[in-house]
XYZ file of C-alpha atoms in Angstrom:
122
model
C 0.000 0.000 0.000
C 2.588 2.597 1.081
C 4.932 1.217 -1.562
C 2.497 2.260 -4.289
C 2.231 5.764 -2.867
C 6.002 6.091 -2.696
C 6.296 4.868 -6.290
C 3.733 7.446 -7.386
C 5.669 10.113 -5.467
C 8.902 9.053 -7.129
C 7.301 9.200 -10.578
C 5.901 12.638 -9.717
C 9.351 13.812 -8.650
C 11.020 12.516 -11.779
C 8.365 14.199 -13.888
C 8.978 17.423 -11.977
C 12.709 17.106 -12.573
C 12.164 16.455 -16.263
C 9.772 19.380 -16.530
C 12.232 21.725 -14.851
C 14.970 20.650 -17.250
C 17.135 19.035 -14.609
C 17.042 15.592 -16.189
C 18.398 16.527 -19.586
C 20.764 14.076 -21.203
C 24.418 15.078 -20.927
C 25.481 17.223 -23.841
C 28.504 16.384 -25.956
C 30.161 19.605 -24.824
C 31.384 17.944 -21.614
C 29.295 20.078 -19.260
C 28.017 17.113 -17.227
C 31.009 14.857 -17.400
C 34.453 14.312 -18.853
C 36.169 11.355 -20.421
C 39.326 10.556 -18.489
C 42.602 9.226 -19.928
C 41.302 5.629 -19.716
C 38.267 6.543 -21.826
C 35.853 6.338 -18.882
C 33.157 8.965 -18.569
C 33.366 10.636 -15.177
C 29.989 12.106 -14.245
C 29.867 15.212 -12.097
C 27.621 15.193 -9.020
C 24.052 16.453 -9.448
C 23.505 20.184 -9.426
C 22.439 21.962 -6.259
C 18.888 22.246 -7.623
C 18.640 18.503 -8.270
C 20.072 17.744 -4.834
C 17.450 20.029 -3.268
C 14.638 18.217 -5.103
C 16.002 14.809 -4.104
C 16.203 15.980 -0.497
C 12.594 17.183 -0.667
C 11.550 13.810 -2.078
C 13.221 12.054 0.841
C 11.637 14.445 3.347
C 8.239 13.867 1.705
C 8.485 10.092 2.026
C 9.552 10.374 5.679
C 6.592 12.632 6.504
C 4.148 10.334 4.690
C 5.425 7.456 6.830
C 4.588 9.450 9.996
C 0.948 9.839 8.857
C 0.945 13.400 10.255
C -0.856 15.826 7.913
C 0.358 18.860 9.860
C 3.968 18.017 8.966
C 3.267 18.452 5.235
C 3.668 22.213 5.810
C 7.362 21.568 6.576
C 8.004 20.958 2.885
C 9.303 24.059 1.134
C 7.571 23.548 -2.225
C 3.804 23.712 -2.648
C 3.731 20.733 -5.047
C 5.377 18.570 -2.410
C 2.991 19.803 0.294
C 0.044 18.800 -1.889
C 1.588 15.445 -2.741
C 2.213 14.834 0.959
C -1.406 15.544 1.844
C -2.747 13.369 -0.980
C -0.486 10.452 -0.079
C -1.331 10.532 3.627
C -5.079 10.808 3.018
C -5.016 8.084 0.340
C -3.140 5.761 2.713
C -5.659 6.445 5.474
C -8.622 5.933 3.130
C -7.141 2.677 1.868
C -6.512 1.400 5.394
C -9.987 2.391 6.575
C -11.542 1.147 3.336
C -13.477 4.418 3.318
C -13.025 7.047 0.621
C -14.723 9.624 2.894
C -11.284 10.131 4.442
C -10.378 12.057 1.276
C -12.903 14.721 2.328
C -10.237 16.018 4.739
C -8.243 17.399 1.772
C -7.810 21.167 1.749
C -9.217 21.627 -1.763
C -11.593 19.907 -4.162
C -8.725 19.193 -6.554
C -6.736 17.404 -3.849
C -9.850 15.504 -2.791
C -10.334 14.281 -6.382
C -6.686 13.231 -6.621
C -6.977 11.343 -3.340
C -10.107 9.558 -4.546
C -8.373 8.673 -7.807
C -5.444 7.123 -5.939
C -7.694 5.151 -3.602
C -10.057 3.849 -6.281
C -7.126 3.054 -8.545
C -5.637 0.762 -5.892
C -8.688 -1.485 -5.612
C-alpha cells in the first residue's frame, strides 16, 4: 500500500525534474562529465537544484510514513505539500476502506486526486 504511494511520489518527482529541465541528457560539450585518460566517462555530481529536489523527495516520504498531515507544511515547495497531503489521506482511506477520508483534503482538486489514488488501488 505505502509502496504504491512512494512509487507514485517518485514518478511525480522525476516528472517534476524532467519538466524543470534538470534531467536533460548530458550534452557532448562535456558540461556534465568528462572522459578521463582511460576513456571512462566521469559524471559530475548532481547540481544543487537537483540535490534540493532529491532531499525534498526524501523528506516527503519520511513525513508520509509518519501519517501526520500537519507536517506536510514543513516541505518548502507547494507541489510537495500537496503530494504529501494526498499520499497521507489516500493511505488512510485505503486502510480504513473508506473514501470519505479524502474529504479532509484542503481543496476539491486534492480531494479528487486522493479519490483517484484510492479507487485506482482497488
